[in-house]
PDB file of C-alpha atoms in Angstrom:
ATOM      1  CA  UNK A   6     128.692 138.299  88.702  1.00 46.00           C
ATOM      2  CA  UNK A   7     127.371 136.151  85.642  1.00 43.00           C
ATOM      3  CA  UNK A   8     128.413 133.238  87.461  1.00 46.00           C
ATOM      4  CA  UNK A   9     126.496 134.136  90.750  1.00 44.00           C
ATOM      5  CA  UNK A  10     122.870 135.239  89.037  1.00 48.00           C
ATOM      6  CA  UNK A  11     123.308 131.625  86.910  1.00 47.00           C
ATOM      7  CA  UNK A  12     123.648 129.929  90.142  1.00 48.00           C
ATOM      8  CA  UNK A  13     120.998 132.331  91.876  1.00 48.00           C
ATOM      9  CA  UNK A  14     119.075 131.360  88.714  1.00 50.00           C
ATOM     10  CA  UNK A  15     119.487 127.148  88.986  1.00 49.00           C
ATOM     11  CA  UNK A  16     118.881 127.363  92.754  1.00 48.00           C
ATOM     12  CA  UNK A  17     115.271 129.457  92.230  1.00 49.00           C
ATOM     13  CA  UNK A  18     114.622 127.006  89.418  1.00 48.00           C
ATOM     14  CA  UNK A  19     115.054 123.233  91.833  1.00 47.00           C
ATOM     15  CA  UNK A  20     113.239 125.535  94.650  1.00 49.00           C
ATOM     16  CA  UNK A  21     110.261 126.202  92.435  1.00 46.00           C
ATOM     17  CA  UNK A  22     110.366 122.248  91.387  1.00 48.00           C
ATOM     18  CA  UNK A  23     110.377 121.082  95.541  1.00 48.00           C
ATOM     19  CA  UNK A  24     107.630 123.283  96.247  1.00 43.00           C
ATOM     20  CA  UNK A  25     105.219 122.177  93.275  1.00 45.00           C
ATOM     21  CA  UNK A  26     106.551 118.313  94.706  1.00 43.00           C
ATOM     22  CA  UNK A  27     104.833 119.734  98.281  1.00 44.00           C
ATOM     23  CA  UNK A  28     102.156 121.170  96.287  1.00 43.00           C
ATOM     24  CA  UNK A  29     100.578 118.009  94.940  1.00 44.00           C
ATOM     25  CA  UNK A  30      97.440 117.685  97.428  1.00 48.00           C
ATOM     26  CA  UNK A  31      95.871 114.635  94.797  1.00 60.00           C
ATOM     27  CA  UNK A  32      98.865 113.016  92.750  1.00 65.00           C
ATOM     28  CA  UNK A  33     102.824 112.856  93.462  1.00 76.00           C
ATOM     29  CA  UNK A  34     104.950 114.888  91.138  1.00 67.00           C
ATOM     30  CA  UNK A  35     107.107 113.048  88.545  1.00 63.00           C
ATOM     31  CA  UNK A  36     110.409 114.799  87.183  1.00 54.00           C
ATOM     32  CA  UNK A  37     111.248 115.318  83.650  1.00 48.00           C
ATOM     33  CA  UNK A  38     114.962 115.059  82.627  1.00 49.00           C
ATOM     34  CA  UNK A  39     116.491 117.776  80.800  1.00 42.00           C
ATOM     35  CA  UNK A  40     117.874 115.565  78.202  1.00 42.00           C
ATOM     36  CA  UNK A  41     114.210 113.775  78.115  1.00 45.00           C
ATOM     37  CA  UNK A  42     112.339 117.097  76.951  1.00 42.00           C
ATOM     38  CA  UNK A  43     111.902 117.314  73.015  1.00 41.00           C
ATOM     39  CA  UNK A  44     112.975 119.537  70.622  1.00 45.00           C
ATOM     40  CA  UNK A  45     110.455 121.174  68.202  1.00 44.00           C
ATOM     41  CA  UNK A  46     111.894 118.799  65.354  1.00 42.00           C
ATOM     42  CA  UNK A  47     110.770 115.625  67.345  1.00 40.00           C
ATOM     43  CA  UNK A  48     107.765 117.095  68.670  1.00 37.00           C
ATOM     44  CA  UNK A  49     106.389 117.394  65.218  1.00 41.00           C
ATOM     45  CA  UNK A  50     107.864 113.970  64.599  1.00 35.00           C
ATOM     46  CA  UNK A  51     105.738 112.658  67.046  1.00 34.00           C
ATOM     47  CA  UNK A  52     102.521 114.680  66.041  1.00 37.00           C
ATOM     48  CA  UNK A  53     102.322 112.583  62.849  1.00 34.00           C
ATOM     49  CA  UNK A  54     102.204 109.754  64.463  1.00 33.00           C
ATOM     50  CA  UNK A  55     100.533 110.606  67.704  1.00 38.00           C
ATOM     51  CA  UNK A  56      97.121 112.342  67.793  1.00 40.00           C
ATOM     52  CA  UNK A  57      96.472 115.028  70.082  1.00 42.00           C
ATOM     53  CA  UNK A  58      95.146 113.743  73.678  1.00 48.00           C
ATOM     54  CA  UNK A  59      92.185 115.163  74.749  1.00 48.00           C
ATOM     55  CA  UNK A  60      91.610 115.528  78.411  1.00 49.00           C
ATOM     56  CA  UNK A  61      88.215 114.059  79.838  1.00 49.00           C
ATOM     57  CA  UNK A  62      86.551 115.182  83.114  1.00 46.00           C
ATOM     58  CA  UNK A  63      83.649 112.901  84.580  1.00 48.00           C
ATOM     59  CA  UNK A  64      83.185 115.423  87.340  1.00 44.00           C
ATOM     60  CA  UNK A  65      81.123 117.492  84.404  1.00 41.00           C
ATOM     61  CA  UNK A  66      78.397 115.408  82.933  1.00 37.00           C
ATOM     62  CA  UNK A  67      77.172 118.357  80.762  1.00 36.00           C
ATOM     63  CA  UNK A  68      80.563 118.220  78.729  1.00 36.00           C
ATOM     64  CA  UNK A  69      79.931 117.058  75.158  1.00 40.00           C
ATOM     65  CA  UNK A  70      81.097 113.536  74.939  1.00 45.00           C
ATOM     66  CA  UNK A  71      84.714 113.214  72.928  1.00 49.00           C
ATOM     67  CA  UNK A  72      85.434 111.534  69.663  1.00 53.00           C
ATOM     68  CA  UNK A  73      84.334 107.544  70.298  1.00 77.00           C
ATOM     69  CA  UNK A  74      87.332 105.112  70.236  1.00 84.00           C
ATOM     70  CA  UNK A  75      86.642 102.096  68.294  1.00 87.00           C
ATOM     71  CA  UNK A  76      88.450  99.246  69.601  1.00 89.00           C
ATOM     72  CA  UNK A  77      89.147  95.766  68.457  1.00 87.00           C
ATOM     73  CA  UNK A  78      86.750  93.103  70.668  1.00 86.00           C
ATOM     74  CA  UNK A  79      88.701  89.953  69.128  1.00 86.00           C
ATOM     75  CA  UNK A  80      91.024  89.393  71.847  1.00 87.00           C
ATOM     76  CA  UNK A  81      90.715  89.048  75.315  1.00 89.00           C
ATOM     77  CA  UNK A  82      93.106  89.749  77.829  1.00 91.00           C
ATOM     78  CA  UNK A  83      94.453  88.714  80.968  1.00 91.00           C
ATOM     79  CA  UNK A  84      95.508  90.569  84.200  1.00 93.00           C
ATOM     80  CA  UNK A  85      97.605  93.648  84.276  1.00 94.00           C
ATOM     81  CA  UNK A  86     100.913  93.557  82.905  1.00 94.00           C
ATOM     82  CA  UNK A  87     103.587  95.134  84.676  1.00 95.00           C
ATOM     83  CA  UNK A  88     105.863  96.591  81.777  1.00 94.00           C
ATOM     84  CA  UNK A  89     109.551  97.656  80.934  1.00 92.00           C
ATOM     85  CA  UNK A  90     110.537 100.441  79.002  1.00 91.00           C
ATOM     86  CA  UNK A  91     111.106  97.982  76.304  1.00 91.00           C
ATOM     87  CA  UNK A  92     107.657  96.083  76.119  1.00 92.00           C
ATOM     88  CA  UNK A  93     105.875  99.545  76.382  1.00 91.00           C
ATOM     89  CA  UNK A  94     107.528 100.423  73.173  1.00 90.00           C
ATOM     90  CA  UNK A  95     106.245  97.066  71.767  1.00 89.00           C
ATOM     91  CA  UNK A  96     102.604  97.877  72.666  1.00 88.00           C
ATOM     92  CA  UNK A  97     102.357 101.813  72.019  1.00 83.00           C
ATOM     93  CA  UNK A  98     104.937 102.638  69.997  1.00 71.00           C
ATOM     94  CA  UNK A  99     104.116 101.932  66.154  1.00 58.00           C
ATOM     95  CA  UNK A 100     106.452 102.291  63.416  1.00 46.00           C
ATOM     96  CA  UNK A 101     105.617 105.913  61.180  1.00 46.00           C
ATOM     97  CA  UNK A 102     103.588 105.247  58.004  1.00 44.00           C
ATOM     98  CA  UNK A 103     100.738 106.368  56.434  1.00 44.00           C
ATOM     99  CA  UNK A 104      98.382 103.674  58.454  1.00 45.00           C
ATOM    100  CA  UNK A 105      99.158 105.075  61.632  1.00 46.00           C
ATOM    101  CA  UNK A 106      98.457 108.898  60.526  1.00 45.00           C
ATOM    102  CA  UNK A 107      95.196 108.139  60.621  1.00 45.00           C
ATOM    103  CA  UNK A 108      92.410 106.495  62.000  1.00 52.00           C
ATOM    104  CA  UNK A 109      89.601 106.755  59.618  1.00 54.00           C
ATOM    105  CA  UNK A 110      88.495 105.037  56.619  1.00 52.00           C
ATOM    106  CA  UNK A 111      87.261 107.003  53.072  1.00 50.00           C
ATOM    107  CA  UNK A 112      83.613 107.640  54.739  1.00 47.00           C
ATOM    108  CA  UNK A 113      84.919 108.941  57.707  1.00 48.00           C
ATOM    109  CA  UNK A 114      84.515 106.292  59.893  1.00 58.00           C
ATOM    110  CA  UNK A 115      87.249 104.986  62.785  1.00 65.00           C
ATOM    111  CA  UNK A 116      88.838 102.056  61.971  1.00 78.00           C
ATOM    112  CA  UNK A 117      88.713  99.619  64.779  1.00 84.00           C
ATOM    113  CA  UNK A 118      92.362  99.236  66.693  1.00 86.00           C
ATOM    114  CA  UNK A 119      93.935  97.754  69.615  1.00 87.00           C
ATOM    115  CA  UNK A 120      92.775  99.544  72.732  1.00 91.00           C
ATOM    116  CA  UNK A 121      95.321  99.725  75.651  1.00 93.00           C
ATOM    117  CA  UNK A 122      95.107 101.304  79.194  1.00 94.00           C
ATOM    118  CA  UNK A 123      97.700 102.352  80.373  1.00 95.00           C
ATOM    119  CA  UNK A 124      98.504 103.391  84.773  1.00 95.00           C
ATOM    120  CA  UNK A 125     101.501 105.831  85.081  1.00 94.00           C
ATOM    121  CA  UNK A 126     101.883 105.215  88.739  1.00 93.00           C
ATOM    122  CA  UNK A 127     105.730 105.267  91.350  1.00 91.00           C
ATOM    123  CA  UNK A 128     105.572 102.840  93.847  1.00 89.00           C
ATOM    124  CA  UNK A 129     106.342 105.554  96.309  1.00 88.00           C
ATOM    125  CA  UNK A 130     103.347 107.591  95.507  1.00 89.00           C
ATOM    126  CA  UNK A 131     100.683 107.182  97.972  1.00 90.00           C
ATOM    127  CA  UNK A 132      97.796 108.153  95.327  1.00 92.00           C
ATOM    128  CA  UNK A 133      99.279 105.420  93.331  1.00 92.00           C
ATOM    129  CA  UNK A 134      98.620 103.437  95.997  1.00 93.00           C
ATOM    130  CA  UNK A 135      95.447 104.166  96.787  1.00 93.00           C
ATOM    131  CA  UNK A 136      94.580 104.034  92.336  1.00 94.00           C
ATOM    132  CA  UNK A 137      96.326 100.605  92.253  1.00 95.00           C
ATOM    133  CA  UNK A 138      93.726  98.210  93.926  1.00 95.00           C
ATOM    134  CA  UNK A 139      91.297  99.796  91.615  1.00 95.00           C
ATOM    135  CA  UNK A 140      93.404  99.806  88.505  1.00 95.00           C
ATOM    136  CA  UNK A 141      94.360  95.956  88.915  1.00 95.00           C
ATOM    137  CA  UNK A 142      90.192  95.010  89.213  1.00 94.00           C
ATOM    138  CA  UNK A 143      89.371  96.853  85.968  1.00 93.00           C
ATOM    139  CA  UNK A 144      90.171  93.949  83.497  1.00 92.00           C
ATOM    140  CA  UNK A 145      87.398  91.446  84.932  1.00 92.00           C
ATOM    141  CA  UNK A 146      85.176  94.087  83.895  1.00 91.00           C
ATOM    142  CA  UNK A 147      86.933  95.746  80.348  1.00 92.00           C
ATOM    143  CA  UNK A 148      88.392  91.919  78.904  1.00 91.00           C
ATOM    144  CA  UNK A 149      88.911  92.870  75.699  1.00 90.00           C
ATOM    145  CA  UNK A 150      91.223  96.101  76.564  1.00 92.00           C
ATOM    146  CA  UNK A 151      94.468  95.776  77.307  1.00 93.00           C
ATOM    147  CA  UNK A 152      95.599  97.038  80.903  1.00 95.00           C
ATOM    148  CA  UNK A 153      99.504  98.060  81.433  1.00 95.00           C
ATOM    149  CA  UNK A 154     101.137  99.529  84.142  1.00 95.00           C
ATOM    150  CA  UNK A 155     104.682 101.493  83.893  1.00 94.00           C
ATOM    151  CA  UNK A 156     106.882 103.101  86.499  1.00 93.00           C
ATOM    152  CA  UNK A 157     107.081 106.423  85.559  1.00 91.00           C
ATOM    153  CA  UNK A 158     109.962 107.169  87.728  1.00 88.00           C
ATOM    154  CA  UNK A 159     111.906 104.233  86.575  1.00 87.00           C
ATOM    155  CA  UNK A 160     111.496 105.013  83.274  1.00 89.00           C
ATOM    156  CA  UNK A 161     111.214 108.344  82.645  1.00 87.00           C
ATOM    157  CA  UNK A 162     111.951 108.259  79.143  1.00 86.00           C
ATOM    158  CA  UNK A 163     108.327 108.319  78.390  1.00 88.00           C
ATOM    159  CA  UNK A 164     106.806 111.340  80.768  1.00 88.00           C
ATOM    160  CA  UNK A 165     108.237 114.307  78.539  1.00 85.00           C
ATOM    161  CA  UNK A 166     106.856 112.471  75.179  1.00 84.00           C
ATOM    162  CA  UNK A 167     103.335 111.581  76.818  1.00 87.00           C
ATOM    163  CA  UNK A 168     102.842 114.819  78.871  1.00 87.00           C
ATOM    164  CA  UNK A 169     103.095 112.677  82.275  1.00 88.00           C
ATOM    165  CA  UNK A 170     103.730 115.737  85.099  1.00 87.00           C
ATOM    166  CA  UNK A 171     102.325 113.313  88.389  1.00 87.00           C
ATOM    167  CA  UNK A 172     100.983 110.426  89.025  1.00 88.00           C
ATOM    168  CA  UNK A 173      99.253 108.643  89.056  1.00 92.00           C
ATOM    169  CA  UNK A 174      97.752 109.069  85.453  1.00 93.00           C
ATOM    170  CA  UNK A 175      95.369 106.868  83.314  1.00 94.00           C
ATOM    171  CA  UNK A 176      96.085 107.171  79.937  1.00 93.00           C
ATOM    172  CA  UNK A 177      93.271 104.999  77.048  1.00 93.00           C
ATOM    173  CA  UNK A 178      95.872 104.064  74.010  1.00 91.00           C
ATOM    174  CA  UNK A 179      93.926 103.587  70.873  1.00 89.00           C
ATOM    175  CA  UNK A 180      96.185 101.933  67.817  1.00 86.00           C
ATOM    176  CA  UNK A 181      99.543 103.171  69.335  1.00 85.00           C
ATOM    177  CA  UNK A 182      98.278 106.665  69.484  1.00 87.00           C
ATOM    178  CA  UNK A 183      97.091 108.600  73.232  1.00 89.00           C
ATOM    179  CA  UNK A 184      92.978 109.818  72.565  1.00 89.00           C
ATOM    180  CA  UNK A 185      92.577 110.623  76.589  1.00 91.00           C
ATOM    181  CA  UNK A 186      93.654 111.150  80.003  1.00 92.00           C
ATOM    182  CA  UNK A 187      91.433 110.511  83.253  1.00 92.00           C
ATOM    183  CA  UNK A 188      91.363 114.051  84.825  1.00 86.00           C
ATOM    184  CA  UNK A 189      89.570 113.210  88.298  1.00 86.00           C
ATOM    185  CA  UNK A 190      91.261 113.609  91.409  1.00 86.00           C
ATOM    186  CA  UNK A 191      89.640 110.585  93.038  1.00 90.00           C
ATOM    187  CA  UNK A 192      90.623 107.018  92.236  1.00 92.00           C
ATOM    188  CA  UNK A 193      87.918 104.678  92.084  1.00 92.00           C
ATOM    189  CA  UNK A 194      87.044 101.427  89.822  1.00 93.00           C
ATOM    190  CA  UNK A 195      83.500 103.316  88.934  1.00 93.00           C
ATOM    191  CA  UNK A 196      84.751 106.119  88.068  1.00 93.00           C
ATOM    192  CA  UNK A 197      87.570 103.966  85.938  1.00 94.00           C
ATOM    193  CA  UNK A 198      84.717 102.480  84.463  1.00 93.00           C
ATOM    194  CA  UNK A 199      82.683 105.239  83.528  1.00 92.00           C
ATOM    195  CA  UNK A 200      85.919 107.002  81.501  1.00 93.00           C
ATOM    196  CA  UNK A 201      86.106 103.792  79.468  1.00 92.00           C
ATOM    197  CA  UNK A 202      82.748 103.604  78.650  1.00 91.00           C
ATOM    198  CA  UNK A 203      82.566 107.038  78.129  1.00 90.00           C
ATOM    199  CA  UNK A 204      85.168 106.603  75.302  1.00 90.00           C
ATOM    200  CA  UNK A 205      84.556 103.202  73.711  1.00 89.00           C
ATOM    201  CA  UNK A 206      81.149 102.643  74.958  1.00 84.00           C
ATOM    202  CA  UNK A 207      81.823  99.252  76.358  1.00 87.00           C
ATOM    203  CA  UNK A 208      79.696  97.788  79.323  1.00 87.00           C
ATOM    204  CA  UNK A 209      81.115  96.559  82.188  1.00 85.00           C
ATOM    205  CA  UNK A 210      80.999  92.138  82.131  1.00 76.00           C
ATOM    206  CA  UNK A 211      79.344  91.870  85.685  1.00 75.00           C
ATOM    207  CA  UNK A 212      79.469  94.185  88.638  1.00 81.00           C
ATOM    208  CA  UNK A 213      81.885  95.886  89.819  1.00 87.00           C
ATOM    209  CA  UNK A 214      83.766  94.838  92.840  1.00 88.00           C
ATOM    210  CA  UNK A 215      87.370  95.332  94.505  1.00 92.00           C
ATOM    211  CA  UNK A 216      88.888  92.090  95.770  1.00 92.00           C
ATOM    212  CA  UNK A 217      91.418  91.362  98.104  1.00 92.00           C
ATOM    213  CA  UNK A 218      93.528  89.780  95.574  1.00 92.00           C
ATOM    214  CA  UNK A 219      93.265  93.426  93.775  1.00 93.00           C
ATOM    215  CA  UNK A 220      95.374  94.763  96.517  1.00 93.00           C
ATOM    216  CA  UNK A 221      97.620  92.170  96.264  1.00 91.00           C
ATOM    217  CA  UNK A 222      99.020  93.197  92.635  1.00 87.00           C
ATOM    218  CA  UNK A 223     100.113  93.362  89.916  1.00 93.00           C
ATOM    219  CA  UNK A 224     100.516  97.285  90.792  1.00 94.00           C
ATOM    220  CA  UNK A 225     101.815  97.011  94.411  1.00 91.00           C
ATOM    221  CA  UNK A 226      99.091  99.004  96.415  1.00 90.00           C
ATOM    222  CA  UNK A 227     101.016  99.313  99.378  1.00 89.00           C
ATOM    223  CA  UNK A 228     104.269 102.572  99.317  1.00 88.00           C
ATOM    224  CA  UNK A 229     106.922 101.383  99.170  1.00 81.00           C
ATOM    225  CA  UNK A 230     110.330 103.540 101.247  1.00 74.00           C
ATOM    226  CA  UNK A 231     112.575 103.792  97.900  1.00 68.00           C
ATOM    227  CA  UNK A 232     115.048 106.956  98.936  1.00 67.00           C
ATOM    228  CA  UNK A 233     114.110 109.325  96.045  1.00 66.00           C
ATOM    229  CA  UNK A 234     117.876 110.242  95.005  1.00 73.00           C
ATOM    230  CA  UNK A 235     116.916 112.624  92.605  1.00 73.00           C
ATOM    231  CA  UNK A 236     115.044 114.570  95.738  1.00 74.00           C
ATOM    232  CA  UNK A 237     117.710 113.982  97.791  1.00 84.00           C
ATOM    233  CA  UNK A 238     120.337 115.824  95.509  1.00 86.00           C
ATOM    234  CA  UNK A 239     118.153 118.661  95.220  1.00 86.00           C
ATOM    235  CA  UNK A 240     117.838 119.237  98.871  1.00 88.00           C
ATOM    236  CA  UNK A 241     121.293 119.023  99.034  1.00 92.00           C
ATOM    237  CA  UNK A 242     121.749 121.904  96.257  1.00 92.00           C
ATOM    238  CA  UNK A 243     119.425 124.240  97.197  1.00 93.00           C
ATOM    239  CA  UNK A 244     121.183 124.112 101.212  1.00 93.00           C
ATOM    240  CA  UNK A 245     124.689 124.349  99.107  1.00 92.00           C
ATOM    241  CA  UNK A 246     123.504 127.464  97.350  1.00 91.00           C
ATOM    242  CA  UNK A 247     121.945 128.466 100.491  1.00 90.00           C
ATOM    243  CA  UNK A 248     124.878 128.374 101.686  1.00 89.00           C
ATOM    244  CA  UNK A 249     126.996 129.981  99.564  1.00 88.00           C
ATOM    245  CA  UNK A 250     124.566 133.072  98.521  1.00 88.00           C
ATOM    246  CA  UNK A 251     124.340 133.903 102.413  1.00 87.00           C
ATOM    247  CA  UNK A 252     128.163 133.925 102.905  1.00 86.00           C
ATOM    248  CA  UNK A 253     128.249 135.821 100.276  1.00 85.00           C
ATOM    249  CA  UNK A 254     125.709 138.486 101.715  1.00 88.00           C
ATOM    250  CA  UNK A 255     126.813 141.802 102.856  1.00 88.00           C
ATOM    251  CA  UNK A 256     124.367 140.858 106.186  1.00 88.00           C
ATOM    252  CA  UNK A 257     126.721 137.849 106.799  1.00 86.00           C
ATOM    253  CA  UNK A 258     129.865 139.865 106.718  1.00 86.00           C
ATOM    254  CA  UNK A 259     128.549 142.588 109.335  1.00 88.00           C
ATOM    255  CA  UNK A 260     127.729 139.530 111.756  1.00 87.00           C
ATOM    256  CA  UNK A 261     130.766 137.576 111.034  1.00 86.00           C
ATOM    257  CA  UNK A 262     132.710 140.794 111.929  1.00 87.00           C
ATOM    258  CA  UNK A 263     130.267 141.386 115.019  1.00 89.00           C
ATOM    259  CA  UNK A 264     131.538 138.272 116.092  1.00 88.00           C
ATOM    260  CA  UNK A 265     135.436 138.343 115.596  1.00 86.00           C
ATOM    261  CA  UNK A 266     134.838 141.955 117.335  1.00 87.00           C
ATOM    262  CA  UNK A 267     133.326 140.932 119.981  1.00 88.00           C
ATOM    263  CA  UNK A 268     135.792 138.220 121.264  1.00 86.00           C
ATOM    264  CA  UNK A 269     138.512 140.507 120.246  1.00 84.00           C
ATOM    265  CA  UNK A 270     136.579 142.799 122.918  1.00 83.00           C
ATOM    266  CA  UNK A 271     136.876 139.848 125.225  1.00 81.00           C
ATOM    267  CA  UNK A 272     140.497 138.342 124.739  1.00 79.00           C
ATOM    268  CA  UNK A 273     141.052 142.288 125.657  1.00 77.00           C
ATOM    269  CA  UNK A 274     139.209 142.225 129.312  1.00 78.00           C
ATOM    270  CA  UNK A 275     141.023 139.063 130.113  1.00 71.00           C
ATOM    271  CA  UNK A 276     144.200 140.401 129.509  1.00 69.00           C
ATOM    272  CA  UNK A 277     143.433 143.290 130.966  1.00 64.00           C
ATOM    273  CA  UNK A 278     142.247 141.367 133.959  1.00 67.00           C
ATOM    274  CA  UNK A 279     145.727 139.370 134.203  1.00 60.00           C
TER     275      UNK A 279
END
């Protein structure tokens, strides 16, 4: 009996997950592995280094405006930069120490620091798709921050550590540490542009405009037809426990013996018949 309600308890549990998959009406569902979601010990690892994210809406101009980021205007950078799990760590990941705990000076003030924006996006995901033409035009405008792009489904390392549920997400970096998330549900270069100015008060460089080179890359703006595995072997559990809890039924048992009645019934008439 323990056995069945643990099985009756994974199969509810991968149901729930398909359904908030075919719930997504404005981003596509990533998945989280088990052995991917922190304990307390390095969640509060991670706090000291990483400050809270706070979430920004544009749809609301009547919000009060969030903490301004003050980022470095020294460099200026190129196109975006399609990154692996290990170059990611090299831009966003900063070893612990009492520099990165904070990022304010004696009076108060923000230090200036490297400012990096970063596209969670799956090359399957039509909204990702749609974000990407708009997402590669956004450094003609924003030179002097840094714009990465990561597949969150090939490396999903990094989705239970920076709270990435779907995608695609927009995530402004400031010295190694998250400081906000664009919350909109459309996926424009305006309203990309008014979420970093918003933060770090920097002005666009010239208009903004969408190329045809934009949809070209670096983020691939067309889906691609990967074969999600992962969704694959969850179809196949839930129609294995499917399965198995209806043979298991006391409804199934009454029809299975309807049956092997009825063509006992029938083997009956024909021998009668002979």
């Amino acid at each position: 009996m323990y056995i069945l309600e643990r099985r009756l308890s994974l199969f509810m549990l991968v149901l729930a997950s398909i359904i908030s998959v075919f719930g997504q009406t404005d981003e596509c569902a990533v998945q989280i592995k088990s052995e991917d979601i922190l304990s307390d010990n390095d969640i509060n690892a991670i706090q000291e280094i990483l400050e809270p994210t706070t979430n920004v809406s544009l749809e609301n101009s009547s919000v009060p405006s969030t903490t301004k980021v003050n980022c470095l205007i020294d460099k200026t950078y190129g196109p975006v930069e399609l990154v692996n799990a290990t170059r990611f760590m090299e831009l966003l990941i900063l070893e612990p120490g009492p520099s990165n705990r904070t990022r304010n000076d004696k009076d108060g003030r923000q230090q200036p620091g490297t400012c990096v924006l970063v596209l969670f996006y799956a090359r399957w995901c039509v909204f990702s798709s749609q974000a990407a033409p708009h997402f590669n035009a956004l450094p003609r405008s924003f030179p002097h921050i840094k714009c990465i792009a990561i597949d969150a489904i090939k490396y999903q390392s990094f989705n239970a550590q920076y709270g990435i549920v779907g995608v695609p997400t927009l995530m402004l970096v400031h010295n190694g540490k998250p400081v906000a998330k664009f919350n909109s549900t459309v996926y424009t270069l305006e309203l990309f542009a008014k979420f970093i100015t918003h933060l770090t008060m920097f002005q666009t460089s010239g208009s903004l405009f969408v190329t045809s080179a934009d949809f070209s890359g670096p983020v691939p703006s067309t889906p691609s037809n990967e074969t999600d595995y992962c969704l694959v072997l969850s179809w196949v559990f839930i129609v294995a426990c499917t399965l198995y809890l209806t043979s298991k039924s006391t409804w199934w048992q009454q029809f299975i013996e309807l049956v092997q009645n009825t063509w006992r019934e029938s083997n009956a008439q024909h021998e009668h018949v002979d």
